[in-house]
Amino acid sequence: MKTPFISRQELDKITEQFPTPFHLYDEKGIREKARALNKAFSWNKGFKEYFAVKATPTPAILKILQEENCGVDCATGVELLMSHKMGFKDIMFSSNNTPASEYQYAKEIGATINLDAYEMIDFVKETVGLPETVSLRYNPGGVFSLGTDIMDNPEESKFGMTRAQLIQGFKDLKAEGVKTFGIHSFLASNTVTNDYYPELARQLFTLAVEIRDEAGVELSFINLSGGIGVNYRPEEEASDIAVIGEGVRKVYDEVLTPAGLGDINIFTELGRFMLAPHGLLVTKVLHRKKTYRDYVGVDASAANLLRPAMYGSYHHITNISNPGGPVEVVDVVGSLCENNDKFAKQRELPQARVGDSLVIHDTGAHCFSMGYQYNARLRSAEILYQEDGSARLIRRAETPEDYFATITGFDFD
Ligand SMILES: *Cc1c(COP(=O)(O)O)cnc(C)c1O
């Protein structure tokens, strides 16, 4: 079972005020999630979550996380600009294939630069000069597995540098006068197990000892990055951050403390885990259609939520207007002229009637932000369901004027 964070009565009030489709975010859930994470890692004095801005680049959401003592992780100049304007002090810049201008800006605003490639050490040195603090991103190659389960394939990933490059990189950085060092690695995405972080931590903590021994560099932080997943499917279990934090602590006490490295700070850059369950895409049924299948046509489309079309991802759907209706097997579709514009295929759903409100679950991360304007379908609004039960518009829906705004030589009037 998946239950929306809002009741039918409360949602009806919001849909009367704001036209669908829109993304709705749950302030209470977001705050509780951030507090649970900070508590799970409170054993580590310098612990910091740098929320991955790309997951939900919406200032009102980032503000909530800022109030809950989170920093931000950026990958582009514009994400840096947004974060700096919002007054973030703790900014990680985990970019790749980066232009010099963005390193320059990251340096100016005091962001921590995490270099994706060995070659970037010389590039940064020659273009903008090395900062005092540098982090290097590690890619061990091969496959990343937990027991017999292959989780992901670092060998095929464009990110990070080899072990040999990393060791040489730290020697180079030290010789160049860099003072503070860190490592970062992201080896599997959307893991729905409590074992991912502890296993990643074991690899990185062991590496930290080797870096000290081979390069003579003591790390100040180890960044476990993102990758903790969410239970998109109702039969999956949610990751338990208290168990995960405890798992990382055990490995820390086993590997780092005895090696005399017991004051290394742990950082995370979680995006999906922090936000996904705390967002819903709210949409209404526009039409029914019956051919070889039964179709439920809704007013949202892949332009608002791309994951099912792009990755075949499962997003649970609740018919909040007719939860007790007779169950049908349907395809839930948007209006784009693309047959992959389907939120669900052959899904059992309580009868969805024209005008019913459907909520698509777990759209708080990597959903609005992946939106696009194909077919000149415009980006939707974003609304915050606040702790006091009121709804606040935090981003208006795009208008045709927005769509035409960047075109030159076309007079919209
Ligand atoms: C995307 C990304 C994250 C966040 O990943 P999630 O799967 O949302 O946790 C963190 N760090 C980096 C460098 C990323 O690219």
Short mmCIF file of C-alpha atoms and ligand atoms in Angstrom, two decimals:
data_model
loop_
_atom_site.label_atom_id
_atom_site.label_comp_id
_atom_site.label_asym_id
_atom_site.label_seq_id
_atom_site.Cartn_x
_atom_site.Cartn_y
_atom_site.Cartn_z
CA MET A 1 0.00 0.00 0.00
CA LYS A 2 1.09 3.53 -0.71
CA THR A 3 -0.86 6.30 0.94
CA PRO A 4 -0.63 9.90 -0.28
CA PHE A 5 0.61 12.40 2.34
CA ILE A 6 -2.57 14.42 1.86
CA SER A 7 -6.23 13.51 2.33
CA ARG A 8 -8.84 13.75 -0.40
CA GLN A 9 -10.59 16.66 1.35
CA GLU A 10 -7.36 18.65 1.70
CA LEU A 11 -6.33 17.94 -1.89
CA ASP A 12 -9.76 18.93 -3.22
CA LYS A 13 -9.30 22.32 -1.56
CA ILE A 14 -6.00 22.78 -3.36
CA THR A 15 -7.28 21.66 -6.78
CA GLU A 16 -10.14 24.13 -6.44
CA GLN A 17 -7.57 26.88 -5.98
CA PHE A 18 -4.90 25.77 -8.48
CA PRO A 19 -5.45 24.12 -11.85
CA THR A 20 -3.88 20.70 -12.41
CA PRO A 21 -1.37 19.38 -13.23
CA PHE A 22 1.05 20.46 -10.50
CA HIS A 23 3.74 18.99 -8.29
CA LEU A 24 2.84 19.10 -4.61
CA TYR A 25 5.51 18.89 -1.88
CA ASP A 26 5.08 17.97 1.76
CA GLU A 27 7.00 20.34 4.03
CA LYS A 28 6.52 18.19 7.13
CA GLY A 29 7.86 15.08 5.42
CA ILE A 30 10.89 16.93 4.07
CA ARG A 31 11.79 18.33 7.49
CA GLU A 32 11.34 14.97 9.19
CA LYS A 33 13.52 13.29 6.57
CA ALA A 34 16.35 15.82 7.02
CA ARG A 35 16.16 15.47 10.81
CA ALA A 36 16.25 11.67 10.59
CA LEU A 37 19.34 11.83 8.36
CA ASN A 38 21.16 14.28 10.62
CA LYS A 39 20.31 12.14 13.64
CA ALA A 40 21.49 8.94 11.95
CA PHE A 41 24.92 10.49 11.39
CA SER A 42 25.11 12.59 14.56
CA TRP A 43 27.91 10.27 15.79
CA ASN A 44 30.15 12.04 13.24
CA LYS A 45 30.91 15.59 14.41
CA GLY A 46 31.46 17.11 10.98
CA PHE A 47 28.62 15.32 9.21
CA LYS A 48 26.92 17.33 6.48
CA GLU A 49 24.29 16.56 3.87
CA TYR A 50 24.82 18.49 0.64
CA PHE A 51 21.44 18.12 -1.03
CA ALA A 52 21.81 17.39 -4.76
CA VAL A 53 20.20 20.49 -6.27
CA LYS A 54 19.49 18.80 -9.58
CA ALA A 55 16.89 16.58 -7.88
CA THR A 56 14.62 19.52 -6.94
CA PRO A 57 16.04 22.91 -7.95
CA THR A 58 13.27 24.93 -6.34
CA PRO A 59 14.33 27.66 -3.90
CA ALA A 60 11.41 27.17 -1.47
CA ILE A 61 12.40 23.51 -1.11
CA LEU A 62 16.11 24.31 -0.79
CA LYS A 63 15.20 26.86 1.90
CA ILE A 64 13.54 24.16 4.01
CA LEU A 65 16.67 22.02 3.74
CA GLN A 66 18.84 25.02 4.56
CA GLU A 67 16.81 25.54 7.74
CA GLU A 68 17.43 21.88 8.56
CA ASN A 69 21.22 22.41 8.39
CA CYS A 70 21.80 20.97 4.95
CA GLY A 71 24.19 22.34 2.35
CA VAL A 72 23.88 21.84 -1.40
CA ASP A 73 25.65 19.90 -4.11
CA CYS A 74 25.79 21.64 -7.49
CA ALA A 75 26.92 20.45 -10.91
CA THR A 76 26.58 23.60 -13.00
CA GLY A 77 27.16 27.33 -12.87
CA VAL A 78 23.45 28.11 -12.66
CA GLU A 79 22.95 25.71 -9.77
CA LEU A 80 25.87 27.45 -8.06
CA LEU A 81 24.31 30.84 -8.77
CA MET A 82 20.96 29.79 -7.26
CA SER A 83 22.61 28.32 -4.18
CA HIS A 84 24.85 31.34 -3.64
CA LYS A 85 21.94 33.77 -4.05
CA MET A 86 20.07 31.76 -1.43
CA GLY A 87 22.90 32.32 1.00
CA PHE A 88 24.18 28.77 1.20
CA LYS A 89 27.60 28.60 2.80
CA ASP A 90 28.14 24.86 2.44
CA ILE A 91 28.31 24.26 -1.28
CA MET A 92 29.87 21.23 -2.95
CA PHE A 93 30.66 21.50 -6.64
CA SER A 94 30.57 17.92 -7.95
CA SER A 95 30.61 18.64 -11.66
CA ASN A 96 32.12 16.85 -14.61
CA ASN A 97 33.34 18.00 -18.02
CA THR A 98 33.32 21.47 -16.51
CA PRO A 99 34.11 24.78 -18.22
CA ALA A 100 36.75 27.00 -16.60
CA SER A 101 34.22 29.78 -15.99
CA GLU A 102 32.27 27.52 -13.63
CA TYR A 103 35.38 26.56 -11.65
CA GLN A 104 36.16 30.26 -11.45
CA TYR A 105 32.71 31.02 -10.06
CA ALA A 106 32.81 28.06 -7.66
CA LYS A 107 36.11 29.36 -6.31
CA GLU A 108 34.77 32.91 -5.95
CA ILE A 109 31.79 31.84 -3.87
CA GLY A 110 33.83 29.45 -1.74
CA ALA A 111 32.30 26.19 -2.97
CA THR A 112 34.29 23.00 -2.41
CA ILE A 113 35.53 21.75 -5.75
CA ASN A 114 35.26 18.02 -6.32
CA LEU A 115 37.33 17.09 -9.39
CA ASP A 116 35.90 14.39 -11.60
CA ALA A 117 39.06 13.72 -13.61
CA TYR A 118 42.81 13.53 -13.01
CA GLU A 119 43.24 15.78 -16.05
CA MET A 120 41.23 18.49 -14.28
CA ILE A 121 43.99 19.06 -11.72
CA ASP A 122 46.20 20.67 -14.37
CA PHE A 123 43.23 22.32 -16.03
CA VAL A 124 42.12 24.08 -12.84
CA LYS A 125 45.70 24.93 -11.92
CA GLU A 126 46.30 26.59 -15.29
CA THR A 127 42.94 28.30 -15.76
CA VAL A 128 41.78 29.54 -12.35
CA GLY A 129 44.40 28.31 -9.89
CA LEU A 130 43.96 25.49 -7.37
CA PRO A 131 41.89 26.34 -4.30
CA GLU A 132 42.97 25.43 -0.75
CA THR A 133 40.54 22.54 -0.55
CA VAL A 134 40.20 19.91 -3.26
CA SER A 135 38.19 16.71 -3.41
CA LEU A 136 38.80 13.92 -5.94
CA ARG A 137 36.12 11.64 -7.33
CA TYR A 138 36.96 7.93 -7.35
CA ASN A 139 35.85 5.25 -9.79
CA PRO A 140 37.08 1.75 -8.88
CA GLY A 141 36.03 0.23 -12.25
CA GLY A 142 34.63 -3.29 -12.42
CA VAL A 143 31.18 -3.91 -11.03
CA PHE A 144 29.79 -2.79 -7.70
CA SER A 145 28.14 -5.68 -5.94
CA LEU A 146 26.58 -6.44 -2.59
CA GLY A 147 27.16 -10.13 -1.98
CA THR A 148 26.08 -11.77 -5.22
CA ASP A 149 23.89 -8.86 -6.33
CA ILE A 150 25.42 -6.65 -8.98
CA MET A 151 24.23 -3.15 -8.16
CA ASP A 152 25.87 -1.10 -10.90
CA ASN A 153 28.70 -0.97 -13.39
CA PRO A 154 31.36 1.67 -12.50
CA GLU A 155 33.58 0.38 -15.34
CA GLU A 156 31.11 1.86 -17.84
CA SER A 157 30.57 5.09 -15.93
CA LYS A 158 32.04 8.32 -17.25
CA PHE A 159 32.53 9.62 -13.72
CA GLY A 160 35.57 9.64 -11.49
CA MET A 161 39.20 8.60 -11.78
CA THR A 162 41.13 5.36 -11.30
CA ARG A 163 42.86 4.42 -8.08
CA ALA A 164 46.32 5.11 -9.57
CA GLN A 165 45.18 8.55 -10.79
CA LEU A 166 43.71 9.31 -7.38
CA ILE A 167 46.92 8.50 -5.51
CA GLN A 168 49.03 10.46 -8.02
CA GLY A 169 46.45 13.26 -7.88
CA PHE A 170 46.84 13.68 -4.13
CA LYS A 171 50.64 13.71 -4.47
CA ASP A 172 50.34 16.43 -7.12
CA LEU A 173 47.87 18.48 -5.10
CA LYS A 174 50.04 18.31 -2.00
CA ALA A 175 53.08 19.42 -4.00
CA GLU A 176 51.02 22.35 -5.34
CA GLY A 177 50.26 23.52 -1.82
CA VAL A 178 46.65 22.36 -1.48
CA LYS A 179 45.88 22.13 2.24
CA THR A 180 42.61 20.23 2.71
CA PHE A 181 41.56 17.07 0.92
CA GLY A 182 38.53 14.86 0.41
CA ILE A 183 37.28 11.95 -1.67
CA HIS A 184 33.92 11.30 -3.28
CA SER A 185 32.37 8.31 -5.00
CA PHE A 186 28.94 7.44 -6.39
CA LEU A 187 28.84 3.76 -7.34
CA ALA A 188 25.16 2.75 -7.52
CA SER A 189 21.95 4.69 -8.05
CA ASN A 190 18.56 4.24 -6.38
CA THR A 191 19.67 1.37 -4.15
CA VAL A 192 16.80 -0.04 -2.09
CA THR A 193 18.93 -1.76 0.51
CA ASN A 194 20.42 -0.60 3.79
CA ASP A 195 23.77 -2.11 2.78
CA TYR A 196 24.84 0.25 -0.01
CA TYR A 197 26.32 3.06 2.09
CA PRO A 198 28.11 0.75 4.55
CA GLU A 199 29.73 -1.19 1.66
CA LEU A 200 30.68 2.02 -0.18
CA ALA A 201 32.02 3.37 3.12
CA ARG A 202 34.16 0.25 3.62
CA GLN A 203 35.76 0.76 0.19
CA LEU A 204 36.31 4.50 0.69
CA PHE A 205 37.54 4.21 4.29
CA THR A 206 40.04 1.53 3.27
CA LEU A 207 41.14 3.78 0.42
CA ALA A 208 41.54 6.71 2.83
CA VAL A 209 44.07 4.69 4.84
CA GLU A 210 45.93 3.76 1.63
CA ILE A 211 45.96 7.42 0.51
CA ARG A 212 47.57 8.36 3.82
CA ASP A 213 50.15 5.58 3.48
CA GLU A 214 50.91 6.00 -0.23
CA ALA A 215 50.46 9.72 -0.86
CA GLY A 216 51.09 11.09 2.61
CA VAL A 217 47.76 12.90 2.60
CA GLU A 218 45.27 12.80 5.46
CA LEU A 219 41.75 13.34 4.25
CA SER A 220 39.52 15.83 5.97
CA PHE A 221 36.27 14.44 4.54
CA ILE A 222 34.81 11.43 2.76
CA ASN A 223 31.76 12.12 0.62
CA LEU A 224 29.43 9.14 0.21
CA SER A 225 27.46 11.12 -2.37
CA GLY A 226 23.94 10.05 -3.42
CA GLY A 227 22.45 6.72 -4.33
CA ILE A 228 20.22 5.76 -1.43
CA GLY A 229 16.97 4.91 -3.15
CA VAL A 230 13.28 4.94 -2.38
CA ASN A 231 10.54 2.32 -2.51
CA TYR A 232 8.79 3.38 -5.71
CA ARG A 233 6.90 0.07 -5.74
CA PRO A 234 4.43 -0.61 -2.96
CA GLU A 235 5.93 -4.06 -2.30
CA GLU A 236 9.40 -2.56 -1.69
CA GLU A 237 10.57 -1.50 1.73
CA ALA A 238 11.80 2.01 2.40
CA SER A 239 15.49 2.44 3.23
CA ASP A 240 16.02 2.89 6.98
CA ILE A 241 18.41 5.77 7.49
CA ALA A 242 18.98 4.95 11.18
CA VAL A 243 20.18 1.46 10.19
CA ILE A 244 22.29 2.91 7.38
CA GLY A 245 23.92 5.50 9.66
CA GLU A 246 24.70 2.82 12.22
CA GLY A 247 26.14 0.59 9.48
CA VAL A 248 28.50 3.36 8.37
CA ARG A 249 29.48 4.06 12.00
CA LYS A 250 30.49 0.41 12.51
CA VAL A 251 32.76 0.46 9.45
CA TYR A 252 34.19 3.83 10.57
CA ASP A 253 35.09 2.34 13.97
CA GLU A 254 36.52 -0.76 12.31
CA VAL A 255 38.63 0.87 9.61
CA LEU A 256 39.29 4.57 10.23
CA THR A 257 39.54 4.92 14.01
CA PRO A 258 42.16 2.16 14.51
CA ALA A 259 44.22 3.68 11.65
CA GLY A 260 44.36 6.98 13.52
CA LEU A 261 41.93 8.65 11.08
CA GLY A 262 39.04 8.97 13.52
CA ASP A 263 38.35 12.64 12.85
CA ILE A 264 37.40 12.46 9.18
CA ASN A 265 34.09 14.16 8.40
CA ILE A 266 31.38 12.24 6.56
CA PHE A 267 29.45 14.05 3.86
CA THR A 268 26.45 12.92 1.81
CA GLU A 269 24.85 14.32 -1.34
CA LEU A 270 21.47 12.65 -1.23
CA GLY A 271 18.79 13.85 -3.60
CA ARG A 272 16.24 11.14 -4.27
CA PHE A 273 16.18 9.80 -0.73
CA MET A 274 15.57 13.26 0.73
CA LEU A 275 12.79 14.39 -1.56
CA ALA A 276 11.23 11.72 -3.79
CA PRO A 277 8.58 10.43 -1.36
CA HIS A 278 7.62 13.96 -0.38
CA GLY A 279 6.32 14.99 -3.79
CA LEU A 280 3.20 14.03 -5.72
CA LEU A 281 2.22 14.88 -9.28
CA VAL A 282 -1.45 15.79 -9.10
CA THR A 283 -3.36 15.35 -12.34
CA LYS A 284 -6.97 15.02 -13.48
CA VAL A 285 -8.57 12.57 -15.87
CA LEU A 286 -9.45 14.35 -19.12
CA HIS A 287 -10.68 11.50 -21.29
CA ARG A 288 -11.30 7.78 -21.48
CA LYS A 289 -10.55 5.82 -24.63
CA LYS A 290 -11.12 2.18 -25.53
CA THR A 291 -9.39 0.40 -28.43
CA TYR A 292 -7.23 -2.70 -27.97
CA ARG A 293 -6.62 -1.43 -24.46
CA ASP A 294 -8.39 0.84 -22.01
CA TYR A 295 -6.78 4.26 -21.78
CA VAL A 296 -7.08 6.85 -19.06
CA GLY A 297 -5.93 10.21 -20.49
CA VAL A 298 -4.73 12.70 -17.87
CA ASP A 299 -3.77 16.37 -18.03
CA ALA A 300 -0.13 15.71 -17.06
CA SER A 301 2.35 14.25 -19.52
CA ALA A 302 5.95 13.10 -19.78
CA ALA A 303 6.81 16.82 -19.97
CA ASN A 304 5.98 16.92 -16.23
CA LEU A 305 7.35 13.50 -15.31
CA LEU A 306 9.81 11.88 -17.67
CA ARG A 307 11.05 8.91 -15.66
CA PRO A 308 8.51 6.32 -16.88
CA ALA A 309 9.10 7.28 -20.53
CA MET A 310 12.87 7.56 -20.17
CA TYR A 311 13.72 4.63 -17.89
CA GLY A 312 10.50 2.62 -17.80
CA SER A 313 10.34 3.56 -14.11
CA TYR A 314 7.42 2.54 -11.95
CA HIS A 315 5.51 5.33 -10.20
CA HIS A 316 2.56 4.27 -8.08
CA ILE A 317 -0.78 5.93 -8.85
CA THR A 318 -3.67 6.48 -6.45
CA ASN A 319 -7.12 7.47 -7.61
CA ILE A 320 -7.82 9.75 -4.71
CA SER A 321 -11.33 10.63 -5.96
CA ASN A 322 -12.56 7.05 -6.32
CA PRO A 323 -10.39 4.80 -4.15
CA GLY A 324 -13.13 2.21 -3.71
CA GLY A 325 -14.12 2.01 -7.38
CA PRO A 326 -14.13 -1.30 -9.27
CA VAL A 327 -10.61 -2.24 -10.36
CA GLU A 328 -9.78 -2.01 -14.07
CA VAL A 329 -6.61 -2.69 -16.04
CA VAL A 330 -5.62 0.49 -17.89
CA ASP A 331 -2.81 2.47 -19.48
CA VAL A 332 -2.55 5.95 -17.93
CA VAL A 333 -1.34 8.32 -20.64
CA GLY A 334 -0.45 11.95 -21.28
CA SER A 335 -1.10 13.91 -24.45
CA LEU A 336 2.34 14.02 -26.10
CA CYS A 337 2.59 12.68 -29.64
CA GLU A 338 4.92 9.95 -28.43
CA ASN A 339 3.76 6.48 -27.54
CA ASN A 340 6.14 6.36 -24.57
CA ASP A 341 4.07 9.08 -22.89
CA LYS A 342 2.54 6.59 -20.45
CA PHE A 343 2.62 6.88 -16.67
CA ALA A 344 1.44 3.28 -16.31
CA LYS A 345 0.96 0.34 -18.62
CA GLN A 346 -1.61 -2.38 -17.93
CA ARG A 347 -1.97 -1.14 -14.35
CA GLU A 348 -4.75 -2.23 -12.00
CA LEU A 349 -6.46 0.93 -10.84
CA PRO A 350 -9.81 1.74 -9.24
CA GLN A 351 -12.04 3.03 -12.03
CA ALA A 352 -10.75 6.43 -13.14
CA ARG A 353 -13.64 8.60 -14.28
CA VAL A 354 -13.39 11.85 -16.23
CA GLY A 355 -12.69 14.60 -13.66
CA ASP A 356 -11.17 12.29 -11.04
CA SER A 357 -7.95 13.46 -9.38
CA LEU A 358 -5.08 10.99 -9.64
CA VAL A 359 -1.89 11.38 -7.65
CA ILE A 360 1.34 9.96 -9.01
CA HIS A 361 3.64 9.10 -6.13
CA ASP A 362 7.31 9.75 -5.36
CA THR A 363 7.77 12.68 -7.72
CA GLY A 364 9.66 14.92 -5.29
CA ALA A 365 13.08 14.29 -6.86
CA HIS A 366 14.29 14.09 -10.47
CA CYS A 367 10.77 14.72 -11.78
CA PHE A 368 9.86 18.40 -12.17
CA SER A 369 13.55 19.06 -12.79
CA MET A 370 13.74 16.63 -15.71
CA GLY A 371 10.72 18.31 -17.29
CA TYR A 372 10.87 19.64 -20.80
CA GLN A 373 8.66 21.37 -23.33
CA TYR A 374 8.20 18.81 -26.08
CA ASN A 375 5.06 19.42 -28.11
CA ALA A 376 5.01 22.89 -26.52
CA ARG A 377 3.54 21.34 -23.40
CA LEU A 378 4.58 23.75 -20.68
CA ARG A 379 6.10 23.12 -17.29
CA SER A 380 3.61 22.87 -14.45
CA ALA A 381 3.34 24.75 -11.19
CA GLU A 382 4.91 23.56 -7.94
CA ILE A 383 2.98 23.91 -4.70
CA LEU A 384 4.14 23.47 -1.13
CA TYR A 385 1.77 21.78 1.31
CA GLN A 386 2.93 23.59 4.42
CA GLU A 387 3.14 22.30 7.95
CA ASP A 388 0.12 24.37 8.96
CA GLY A 389 -1.99 22.67 6.29
CA SER A 390 -2.07 25.61 3.88
CA ALA A 391 -0.93 25.45 0.26
CA ARG A 392 1.61 27.91 -1.15
CA LEU A 393 2.46 28.39 -4.79
CA ILE A 394 6.25 28.15 -4.99
CA ARG A 395 6.58 28.14 -8.77
CA ARG A 396 3.85 29.20 -11.18
CA ALA A 397 3.04 27.22 -14.27
CA GLU A 398 4.68 28.36 -17.50
CA THR A 399 2.66 30.45 -19.91
CA PRO A 400 2.91 30.69 -23.71
CA GLU A 401 4.85 33.94 -23.16
CA ASP A 402 7.51 31.95 -21.30
CA TYR A 403 7.72 29.50 -24.17
CA PHE A 404 8.20 32.25 -26.75
CA ALA A 405 10.47 34.41 -24.58
CA THR A 406 13.76 33.04 -25.89
CA ILE A 407 12.88 33.15 -29.58
CA THR A 408 14.38 36.03 -31.50
CA GLY A 409 12.59 37.67 -34.40
CA PHE A 410 9.16 36.40 -33.36
CA ASP A 411 6.73 38.98 -32.13
CA PHE A 412 4.44 37.32 -29.64
CA ASP A 413 1.85 40.12 -29.86
C1 LIG B 1 22.68 13.04 -8.96
C2 LIG B 1 23.77 13.16 -7.98
C3 LIG B 1 23.53 13.01 -6.60
C4 LIG B 1 22.17 12.66 -6.05
O1 LIG B 1 21.79 11.37 -6.42
P1 LIG B 1 20.49 10.71 -5.82
O2 LIG B 1 20.38 9.43 -6.56
O3 LIG B 1 19.38 11.64 -6.09
O4 LIG B 1 20.73 10.51 -4.37
C5 LIG B 1 24.59 13.20 -5.74
N1 LIG B 1 25.83 13.50 -6.19
C6 LIG B 1 26.10 13.65 -7.49
C7 LIG B 1 27.47 14.02 -7.91
C8 LIG B 1 25.09 13.47 -8.44
O5 LIG B 1 25.37 13.60 -9.74
#
